[in-house]
Coordinates of C-alpha atoms in Angstrom, one line a residue:
M1 CA 183.4 143.8 120.3
I2 CA 184.5 144.8 123.5
E3 CA 186.0 147.9 123.2
E4 CA 187.1 148.8 127.2
I5 CA 187.2 146.3 130.5
H6 CA 188.0 148.1 133.6
L7 CA 189.6 146.5 136.4
R8 CA 189.6 148.0 140.6
D9 CA 191.0 146.3 143.4
L10 CA 191.1 142.9 141.3
G11 CA 194.0 141.0 142.0
V12 CA 197.3 143.0 142.2
I13 CA 195.5 145.8 140.2
T14 CA 194.2 149.0 141.5
D15 CA 192.6 150.8 138.7
A16 CA 193.2 150.0 135.2
R17 CA 191.7 150.5 132.4
L18 CA 192.1 148.7 129.2
P19 CA 191.2 150.1 125.8
L20 CA 190.5 147.4 123.4
E21 CA 190.7 147.7 119.6
P22 CA 189.3 145.5 116.4
G23 CA 191.7 142.7 115.2
F24 CA 194.9 140.9 117.4
S25 CA 195.6 142.2 121.0
V26 CA 197.9 141.0 123.0
L27 CA 198.5 141.0 127.4
T28 CA 202.5 140.7 128.8
G29 CA 204.1 141.5 131.4
E30 CA 206.0 139.0 133.9
T31 CA 205.3 136.4 136.0
G32 CA 202.5 137.6 138.7
A33 CA 201.7 141.3 137.2
G34 CA 198.5 140.6 136.9
K35 CA 197.8 139.5 133.2
T36 CA 195.2 136.6 133.8
M37 CA 192.8 139.2 136.0
V38 CA 192.0 140.1 132.8
V39 CA 190.7 137.1 132.3
T40 CA 189.8 136.3 135.8
A41 CA 187.9 139.6 134.9
L42 CA 185.8 139.2 131.5
G43 CA 184.7 135.1 133.8
M44 CA 183.2 137.2 135.5
L45 CA 181.5 138.9 133.7
L46 CA 180.2 135.8 131.6
G47 CA 178.7 134.7 135.4
A48 CA 181.5 132.6 136.3
R49 CA 181.7 131.6 140.2
S50 CA 183.2 134.9 141.8
D51 CA 185.8 134.6 144.6
A52 CA 186.5 135.9 147.3
S53 CA 190.4 136.0 147.0
S54 CA 190.3 137.8 144.5
V55 CA 189.6 140.7 145.9
R56 CA 192.9 143.3 146.9
N57 CA 193.7 142.7 150.3
G58 CA 192.9 146.0 151.8
A59 CA 190.0 146.6 149.5
S60 CA 186.3 146.3 150.3
S61 CA 185.3 145.4 146.8
A62 CA 186.7 144.5 143.4
L63 CA 184.9 145.2 140.3
A64 CA 184.6 143.9 136.1
E65 CA 183.5 146.3 133.9
A66 CA 183.0 146.3 130.0
V67 CA 181.5 148.2 127.4
I68 CA 180.8 146.4 124.5
K69 CA 179.8 147.8 121.3
L70 CA 177.1 145.5 119.4
P71 CA 175.6 145.6 115.4
A72 CA 171.8 146.2 115.7
G73 CA 169.8 142.9 115.6
H74 CA 172.3 141.6 118.4
R75 CA 170.2 139.1 120.4
A76 CA 172.5 140.2 123.5
I77 CA 170.4 143.8 123.4
G78 CA 167.1 141.8 123.2
L79 CA 168.8 139.9 127.1
A80 CA 169.4 143.0 127.6
D81 CA 166.6 145.0 127.5
D82 CA 164.5 142.1 128.8
A83 CA 166.4 142.0 132.3
G84 CA 165.7 146.1 132.6
G85 CA 169.2 147.4 130.7
S86 CA 169.7 150.2 129.2
T87 CA 171.9 150.1 125.9
E88 CA 172.9 153.6 124.1
E89 CA 172.0 154.0 120.3
L90 CA 175.8 155.1 118.9
E91 CA 175.9 157.3 115.6
D92 CA 176.9 154.9 113.2
G93 CA 173.6 152.5 113.9
S94 CA 175.5 150.3 116.4
Y95 CA 174.7 150.0 120.4
E96 CA 176.4 150.4 123.2
L97 CA 176.1 148.2 126.5
L98 CA 177.5 147.9 129.9
L99 CA 178.0 144.6 131.8
A100 CA 179.7 144.9 135.5
R101 CA 180.6 142.6 138.2
T102 CA 181.3 143.0 141.8
V103 CA 182.3 140.7 144.1
N104 CA 182.8 142.4 147.8
A105 CA 186.0 140.6 151.3
S106 CA 183.6 137.9 151.4
G107 CA 182.3 136.6 148.9
R108 CA 179.0 137.8 147.7
S109 CA 178.9 139.5 144.3
R110 CA 176.3 141.5 142.6
A111 CA 175.8 142.3 138.2
H112 CA 174.4 145.2 136.9
V113 CA 173.4 144.9 132.7
G114 CA 172.9 148.1 131.2
G115 CA 173.2 149.7 134.4
V116 CA 170.3 148.1 136.8
S117 CA 171.3 145.0 138.8
A118 CA 170.5 141.6 136.9
P119 CA 170.5 138.3 138.3
I120 CA 174.1 136.4 137.5
G121 CA 172.4 134.0 135.4
T122 CA 171.3 137.3 133.0
L123 CA 175.0 137.7 132.5
A124 CA 176.3 134.2 131.5
D125 CA 173.4 134.2 128.7
I126 CA 174.6 137.6 127.1
G127 CA 178.3 136.6 127.5
H128 CA 177.9 133.2 125.7
T129 CA 177.1 135.4 122.9
L130 CA 179.8 137.7 123.0
V131 CA 182.8 136.1 124.1
A132 CA 184.8 132.8 123.9
V133 CA 187.5 132.3 126.9
H134 CA 189.9 129.0 126.2
G135 CA 192.2 129.1 129.6
Q136 CA 194.5 126.9 131.0
S137 CA 191.3 125.5 133.2
D138 CA 189.0 126.5 132.1
Q139 CA 187.9 125.5 127.8
L140 CA 184.0 127.2 127.6
R141 CA 183.4 127.1 124.1
L142 CA 182.9 124.4 122.2
K143 CA 182.7 122.4 125.5
S144 CA 179.8 120.9 125.3
S145 CA 178.0 118.0 123.2
A146 CA 175.6 121.5 121.9
E147 CA 177.8 123.5 120.9
Q148 CA 180.2 120.9 119.2
R149 CA 176.6 120.0 117.2
H150 CA 176.2 123.2 116.2
A151 CA 180.0 123.9 115.0
L152 CA 179.6 121.3 112.8
D153 CA 175.9 121.5 111.4
S154 CA 177.4 125.2 110.6
Y155 CA 180.6 124.3 109.0
A156 CA 178.8 121.5 106.8
G157 CA 176.6 124.5 105.7
K158 CA 173.7 125.9 103.8
K159 CA 172.1 122.5 102.7
L160 CA 172.2 121.1 106.1
G161 CA 170.7 124.1 107.6
R162 CA 167.7 123.6 105.2
L163 CA 166.9 120.0 105.8
L164 CA 166.9 120.6 109.9
A165 CA 164.9 123.3 109.4
Q166 CA 162.3 120.8 107.8
Y167 CA 163.5 118.1 109.9
E168 CA 162.8 120.6 113.3
K169 CA 159.1 120.7 112.1
N170 CA 158.5 118.0 111.0
Y171 CA 159.5 117.2 114.5
E172 CA 157.3 118.9 116.3
R173 CA 154.3 117.9 114.9
F174 CA 155.7 114.0 115.3
K175 CA 156.1 114.6 118.9
Q176 CA 152.4 116.8 118.7
A177 CA 150.4 114.1 117.4
A178 CA 152.5 111.2 119.6
G179 CA 151.2 113.0 122.7
E180 CA 147.0 113.7 121.1
L181 CA 147.5 109.7 120.1
R182 CA 148.9 108.9 123.8
D183 CA 145.5 111.1 125.2
V184 CA 143.2 109.7 123.1
R185 CA 144.7 105.7 124.3
E186 CA 145.8 106.3 127.7
N187 CA 143.0 108.9 128.4
T188 CA 139.9 107.5 127.9
R189 CA 138.2 105.8 131.0
A190 CA 139.4 109.8 132.4
R191 CA 137.8 111.4 129.2
A192 CA 134.3 109.1 130.2
L193 CA 134.5 110.0 133.4
E194 CA 134.5 113.4 133.1
A195 CA 132.7 113.9 129.8
Q196 CA 130.3 112.1 132.6
T197 CA 130.6 114.5 135.2
L198 CA 130.0 117.4 132.5
Q199 CA 127.2 116.1 130.7
G200 CA 125.4 116.0 134.8
A201 CA 126.0 119.2 135.4
L202 CA 126.0 120.9 132.3
A203 CA 121.7 118.8 132.2
E204 CA 121.8 120.3 135.8
I205 CA 122.4 124.2 134.5
D206 CA 120.3 123.8 131.4
S207 CA 117.2 122.4 133.9
V208 CA 117.0 125.4 136.2
N209 CA 117.2 127.3 132.7
P210 CA 119.4 130.6 134.2
L211 CA 119.2 134.3 132.0
E212 CA 121.7 136.8 132.8
G213 CA 121.3 139.0 134.8
E214 CA 118.3 137.8 136.3
D215 CA 120.0 137.0 139.7
E216 CA 120.4 141.3 139.6
A217 CA 116.3 141.5 139.2
L218 CA 115.4 139.0 141.5
H219 CA 117.1 140.3 144.5
A220 CA 115.9 143.6 143.7
E221 CA 112.9 141.6 143.5
S222 CA 112.8 140.8 146.5
Q223 CA 113.8 144.1 148.8
K224 CA 111.1 145.1 147.2
L225 CA 108.2 142.6 148.0
T226 CA 110.2 141.5 151.3
N227 CA 109.4 145.7 152.2
V228 CA 105.3 146.1 150.5
E229 CA 103.8 147.3 153.2
S230 CA 106.2 150.0 154.6
L231 CA 106.3 150.8 150.3
R232 CA 102.7 150.9 150.6
L233 CA 102.6 153.2 153.5
A234 CA 104.7 155.6 152.4
A235 CA 103.3 155.6 148.8
A236 CA 99.5 156.3 149.6
T237 CA 101.2 158.7 152.7
A238 CA 102.4 160.7 149.4
S239 CA 99.4 160.0 147.7
A240 CA 96.8 161.8 150.3
A241 CA 99.4 164.9 150.6
L242 CA 99.2 165.3 146.5
A243 CA 95.6 164.4 146.2
G244 CA 93.9 163.6 149.3
T245 CA 91.4 161.2 149.7
E246 CA 88.5 159.8 150.0
Y247 CA 89.2 157.4 153.5
G248 CA 90.1 161.6 155.2
D249 CA 89.4 164.6 156.1
A250 CA 87.6 166.3 152.9
D251 CA 89.0 169.4 153.3
A252 CA 91.9 168.9 154.4
P253 CA 94.3 170.5 152.6
N254 CA 96.4 168.7 149.8
V255 CA 98.9 169.9 147.2
L256 CA 97.0 169.5 143.8
G257 CA 93.8 172.0 145.6
L258 CA 96.2 174.0 146.8
L259 CA 98.4 174.5 144.2
D260 CA 94.5 174.3 142.2
S261 CA 93.6 177.8 144.6
A262 CA 96.6 180.0 143.8
R263 CA 96.3 179.3 140.3
T264 CA 92.9 180.6 140.0
A265 CA 93.6 183.2 142.2
L266 CA 96.2 184.7 140.2
A267 CA 94.7 183.9 136.9
S268 CA 91.5 185.9 138.3
E269 CA 93.7 189.2 137.9
S270 CA 96.5 188.3 135.1
D271 CA 94.8 190.8 132.7
A272 CA 95.9 193.4 134.7
D273 CA 99.2 192.4 135.0
E274 CA 101.5 190.5 132.8
D275 CA 103.9 189.4 135.2
L276 CA 101.0 188.0 137.0
K277 CA 100.2 185.5 134.4
T278 CA 103.3 184.8 133.3
L279 CA 103.2 183.0 137.5
S280 CA 100.0 182.4 136.7
D281 CA 101.3 179.9 133.2
R282 CA 103.9 178.3 136.6
L283 CA 101.5 177.2 138.2
N284 CA 99.3 175.8 135.9
E285 CA 102.7 173.3 134.7
A286 CA 103.8 172.9 137.9
L287 CA 100.0 171.9 138.6
I288 CA 100.1 169.0 135.4
H289 CA 103.2 168.3 136.5
I290 CA 102.2 167.2 140.1
T291 CA 98.9 165.8 139.3
D292 CA 101.1 162.7 136.8
I293 CA 103.6 162.4 139.6
A294 CA 99.8 161.8 141.6
E295 CA 98.5 159.5 139.3
E296 CA 102.0 157.4 139.4
V297 CA 101.7 157.4 143.0
S298 CA 98.6 156.2 142.9
A299 CA 99.2 153.7 140.0
Y300 CA 102.6 152.6 142.2
T301 CA 100.3 151.6 145.1
S302 CA 97.8 149.7 143.4
G303 CA 100.0 147.7 141.4
L304 CA 101.8 146.3 145.2
D305 CA 97.9 145.3 146.0
S306 CA 98.5 142.5 143.4
E307 CA 102.0 141.8 144.4
G308 CA 101.3 138.9 147.0
P309 CA 103.0 137.0 149.3
E310 CA 102.6 133.9 146.6
R311 CA 104.6 136.3 144.2
L312 CA 107.8 136.3 146.8
A313 CA 107.1 133.0 147.8
E314 CA 108.2 132.4 144.0
V315 CA 111.1 135.2 143.9
E316 CA 112.3 133.2 146.9
N317 CA 112.6 129.9 144.8
R318 CA 114.0 131.2 142.1
R319 CA 116.7 132.2 143.9
A320 CA 117.6 129.3 145.9
Q321 CA 117.8 127.4 142.3
L322 CA 120.3 130.2 140.9
K323 CA 122.1 130.0 144.1
G324 CA 122.3 126.3 143.6
L325 CA 124.2 126.8 140.8
T326 CA 126.2 129.9 141.9
R327 CA 128.3 127.2 144.5
K328 CA 128.8 125.0 142.5
Y329 CA 129.9 126.3 139.1
G330 CA 130.4 130.6 139.4
A331 CA 130.2 133.2 141.9
D332 CA 126.9 134.7 139.7
I333 CA 124.9 134.1 136.6
A334 CA 127.2 135.1 134.6
E335 CA 130.4 132.9 135.5
V336 CA 128.1 130.2 135.3
L337 CA 127.0 130.8 131.5
A338 CA 130.5 131.2 130.7
W339 CA 131.4 127.8 132.6
A340 CA 128.4 126.2 130.5
E341 CA 129.8 127.6 127.7
E342 CA 133.3 126.1 128.3
S343 CA 132.2 123.2 129.2
R344 CA 129.9 122.5 126.0
A345 CA 132.9 123.3 123.9
R346 CA 135.1 120.6 126.1
L347 CA 132.3 118.3 126.4
D348 CA 132.6 117.9 122.0
T349 CA 136.5 117.2 122.6
L350 CA 135.1 114.3 125.2
G351 CA 134.3 111.4 123.0
D352 CA 135.1 108.7 121.4
D353 CA 136.3 109.0 117.6
P354 CA 137.9 106.0 116.6
A355 CA 138.6 107.7 113.2
R356 CA 141.2 110.6 114.8
Q357 CA 143.1 107.2 116.5
E358 CA 143.7 106.4 112.7
T359 CA 144.3 109.5 111.4
L360 CA 146.9 110.4 113.5
E361 CA 148.2 106.1 113.2
A362 CA 148.9 107.2 110.2
E363 CA 150.0 110.5 110.2
L364 CA 152.6 109.5 112.7
R365 CA 153.1 106.3 111.1
E366 CA 154.3 108.6 107.6
L367 CA 156.2 111.3 109.8
R368 CA 158.4 108.5 111.2
E369 CA 159.1 107.5 107.3
T370 CA 160.1 111.0 106.6
L371 CA 162.0 112.2 109.7
G372 CA 164.1 108.5 109.1
E373 CA 164.5 109.6 105.1
Q374 CA 165.9 113.4 106.7
A375 CA 167.5 111.6 109.6
R376 CA 169.5 109.7 107.6
T377 CA 170.6 112.3 104.9
L378 CA 171.0 115.0 108.1
M379 CA 173.6 112.2 109.4
E380 CA 175.8 111.7 106.0
L381 CA 176.1 115.9 105.5
R382 CA 177.1 115.5 109.2
R383 CA 179.6 112.4 108.2
T384 CA 181.3 114.5 105.3
A385 CA 181.1 117.4 107.3
A386 CA 183.1 115.5 109.9
S387 CA 185.9 114.2 107.6
K388 CA 186.4 118.1 106.2
L389 CA 186.6 119.0 110.3
A390 CA 189.1 116.4 111.2
A391 CA 191.5 117.0 108.3
A392 CA 190.7 121.1 109.1
V393 CA 191.9 120.8 112.4
S394 CA 194.2 118.5 112.0
E395 CA 196.8 120.5 109.3
E396 CA 196.6 123.7 111.5
L397 CA 197.9 121.0 115.0
T398 CA 200.7 120.3 112.8
A399 CA 201.6 123.7 112.2
L400 CA 200.4 124.6 116.2
A401 CA 204.0 122.0 117.0
M402 CA 201.6 119.4 117.6
P403 CA 202.2 117.1 114.8
N404 CA 201.3 113.6 115.4
A405 CA 198.3 115.1 117.5
S406 CA 194.5 114.8 115.3
L407 CA 191.2 115.8 115.5
V408 CA 188.3 112.9 115.3
V409 CA 184.6 113.9 115.3
K410 CA 182.0 111.5 115.7
V411 CA 179.4 111.6 114.0
D412 CA 176.9 108.3 115.7
E413 CA 173.5 106.8 114.9
T414 CA 171.8 107.1 118.2
E415 CA 168.1 104.8 118.6
K416 CA 166.1 107.6 119.3
F417 CA 164.8 110.5 116.5
N418 CA 166.2 113.3 118.8
R419 CA 165.5 117.6 118.2
F420 CA 168.4 117.8 115.5
G421 CA 168.0 114.1 114.0
K422 CA 169.5 110.5 115.0
D423 CA 173.0 110.9 115.9
A424 CA 175.3 113.1 118.5
V425 CA 177.8 114.8 118.1
T426 CA 181.2 113.4 119.7
F427 CA 184.5 116.1 119.3
M428 CA 187.7 114.1 120.7
L429 CA 191.5 114.6 120.3
A430 CA 193.9 111.9 119.2
P431 CA 196.9 113.2 120.9
H432 CA 199.1 110.7 119.1
R433 CA 199.2 108.6 115.9
Q434 CA 198.2 105.5 118.7
A435 CA 196.6 106.9 120.7
V436 CA 192.5 105.9 121.2
P437 CA 190.9 109.1 120.7
R438 CA 189.2 110.4 123.9
P439 CA 186.6 113.3 124.2
L440 CA 188.4 117.2 124.5
G441 CA 189.1 117.9 127.3
K442 CA 189.8 114.4 128.8
G443 CA 193.6 113.2 127.9
A444 CA 194.9 116.0 126.9
S445 CA 197.2 119.3 129.5
G446 CA 195.5 123.0 129.3
G447 CA 197.9 123.7 126.5
E448 CA 197.5 121.2 124.5
L449 CA 194.3 122.1 124.8
S450 CA 193.8 126.2 124.5
R451 CA 196.1 125.3 121.2
V452 CA 193.2 122.4 119.7
M453 CA 190.2 125.6 120.3
L454 CA 193.3 127.6 118.6
A455 CA 192.9 125.4 115.4
L456 CA 189.1 124.3 115.8
E457 CA 188.8 128.1 116.1
V458 CA 190.8 129.1 113.7
V459 CA 188.5 126.7 110.9
L460 CA 185.4 127.5 112.4
S461 CA 186.0 131.4 112.5
E462 CA 184.6 131.9 108.3
V463 CA 181.2 130.0 109.5
D464 CA 180.8 130.0 113.0
P465 CA 182.5 132.8 114.6
V466 CA 182.1 134.4 118.4
P467 CA 182.5 138.8 118.4
T468 CA 185.6 138.2 121.1
F469 CA 188.1 135.1 121.7
I470 CA 190.6 135.2 124.5
F471 CA 193.0 132.7 125.2
D472 CA 194.9 132.2 128.4
E473 CA 198.5 131.1 127.6
V474 CA 197.6 129.4 124.2
D475 CA 201.8 128.9 123.4
S476 CA 202.1 127.5 126.7
G477 CA 204.9 124.6 126.2
V478 CA 206.1 125.8 122.6
G479 CA 208.3 127.9 121.3
G480 CA 210.1 129.3 118.3
K481 CA 208.8 127.9 115.3
A482 CA 206.0 127.0 116.5
A483 CA 204.8 129.7 118.6
I484 CA 205.4 131.9 115.2
E485 CA 203.1 129.1 113.7
I486 CA 200.4 130.2 116.5
G487 CA 201.3 134.3 116.3
R488 CA 200.5 133.5 112.8
R489 CA 197.2 132.1 113.9
L490 CA 195.6 134.2 116.1
A491 CA 196.6 137.0 112.9
M492 CA 194.4 134.9 111.2
L493 CA 191.6 134.5 113.9
A494 CA 191.7 138.4 114.4
K495 CA 190.7 138.6 110.5
N496 CA 187.1 137.8 111.1
V497 CA 187.2 138.4 115.3
Q498 CA 188.2 140.3 117.4
V499 CA 190.8 138.5 119.5
L500 CA 192.6 139.4 123.3
V501 CA 195.3 136.8 124.2
V502 CA 197.6 136.3 127.0
T503 CA 201.3 135.1 126.0
H504 CA 205.1 135.2 127.1
L505 CA 206.1 134.6 123.9
P506 CA 207.5 137.3 122.3
Q507 CA 207.0 135.3 118.1
V508 CA 203.5 135.6 119.9
A509 CA 202.5 138.8 121.1
A510 CA 205.3 140.4 117.5
F511 CA 202.0 139.6 115.3
A512 CA 199.5 141.5 117.4
D513 CA 197.5 144.7 115.8
Q514 CA 197.4 146.3 120.0
H515 CA 200.0 145.6 122.6
I516 CA 198.9 146.4 126.3
L517 CA 201.3 145.6 129.2
V518 CA 200.8 144.8 132.9
L519 CA 203.6 146.0 135.0
K520 CA 204.1 145.0 138.6
N521 CA 205.8 147.8 140.7
D522 CA 209.0 146.1 142.0
D523 CA 207.7 145.5 145.7
A524 CA 205.6 143.4 143.0
S525 CA 202.5 144.9 145.0
L526 CA 200.7 146.9 142.6
S527 CA 200.4 147.0 138.9
K528 CA 199.5 149.4 135.9
V529 CA 198.4 148.4 132.2
N530 CA 199.7 150.4 129.0
V531 CA 199.0 150.4 125.7
L532 CA 202.0 150.1 124.3
S533 CA 203.6 152.6 121.3
T534 CA 205.4 150.6 118.0
E535 CA 209.0 151.8 119.9
E536 CA 207.6 150.1 123.2
R537 CA 206.6 146.7 121.9
V538 CA 211.0 146.9 120.5
V539 CA 211.4 146.9 124.5
E540 CA 208.7 144.8 125.8
L541 CA 209.4 141.8 123.0
A542 CA 213.3 142.6 123.9
R543 CA 212.8 141.8 127.3
M544 CA 211.4 138.9 126.8
L545 CA 213.7 137.5 124.1
S546 CA 216.6 137.7 127.3
G547 CA 215.2 139.7 129.6
H548 CA 217.2 142.2 129.4
D549 CA 214.9 145.4 127.7
Q550 CA 218.3 147.6 127.1
S551 CA 219.8 145.2 125.6
A552 CA 220.5 146.4 122.0
S553 CA 220.8 142.6 120.5
A554 CA 217.4 141.4 121.5
Q555 CA 215.8 145.0 120.5
E556 CA 216.9 143.8 116.9
H557 CA 215.4 140.5 117.0
A558 CA 212.8 142.1 118.4
R559 CA 212.2 144.8 115.1
E560 CA 213.0 141.5 113.1
L561 CA 210.2 139.9 114.9
L562 CA 207.7 142.9 113.7
E563 CA 208.7 143.2 110.7
A564 CA 208.2 139.6 109.4
A565 CA 205.5 139.9 111.5
G566 CA 204.2 142.4 109.2
Q567 CA 203.8 145.4 112.4
L568 CA 206.4 147.7 110.9

């Protein structure tokens, strides 16, 4: 429910906070006091188009905020999380969400969800799950055919719900199978061309037969073979320095000879000193290591002699083959091999498969028959529910000063299956017995349409409730007994949901659990908002009844209204 609404510089209201309670809250005040600004603010929070004219004269911007209390798992919590906003968990396990909308004097607006900036559309998505507004100029709920179908299906009960779930599952498979069959029938030539292209590419890859990592290994070998002379010279120089060479000066010093001389000198005297013996042993170890290195350098040099220009030519030729593949099928051989694996799997699905086409055709025939049976049953259930819903709403309209009006709920068969069956649902209103029923919103006045929506919401409230309902002058054009019945039905609706009503009728206001007064200054330039006590309600109802809030008879009449409504 909405816990609090905060308005700042909106219309004639400078700064006001409306603490709202569960049940039925009523908003009253003299004409021009700013009552409709509350509905305007809620419209802003529902993502309605912003209007610079709603900004108070002299102010730079207007603000509308609402604190919403939500049960755990409510869809609005997920939508707020998706937008990056936060919700605060309360001690009772529920959550609190802050929605805000600002409009500056130029008409530009910004939205905030859970403390972070968000698109206006996100406000609309969240608001749709929280609030239904029924105003003089705009009836937001049950206006679209989708909402009307959903309302009728909810009213029809669990039997229709279970059948609809089965139907939707079959319908999704029907669409999928139809798409697969269309692909098989219409794309045969394209599939054949794709298969031919893939076969040629895979044949090219197979003819080269690349190995994973081969391109990197060949690159390293090419570098070695290209620089073989400089490598050979380096190895020969190192070999001569380590062990000498048969082609050079035999008396030239080398590492092994020098190490051997040092070791021999120390070993000859090692018996006289243990430290000298340790050093002699370490030199012997070094001599062994250097001997191994000298042998490996010599072997490396011999290996270079065996890798001539022929091997370099082989390597470069192989690298050219691999490069031809990487130009076409991937950045490196690993990507080429991955592409080949995916292409083989794709190729397996492209071949002609007459059996597959026959299987799909048979499945579609069976699904079409099943969907037809389920759609007929859904339509029968909807028509039965439509008749009951229309009768219940028409009965409510009689009590709401529309005795000759009736609701007509049409369920017409359509040519094609859709996600919900094979029918279309339309809510229509016949203002009097001789009138041709017309879709809701066409032909009815704002006050009449508000009462129709009230009647619908009262009937639907137990099966398809929205957490909060806002009615703006739902009682327009009625009075007396009809006004009392409107108040009584709003109170009935408020047993299941939160209801906020803007009204001029004391008979309606008397039924409210909470009475909020919008009071303007003497010069009508500014307004303030007050929550009334019981005695203050009596004074306000007296003003609404007679125009004189201090009239003793009017106050007595006000007390009678409150007592009759169960508020005293």
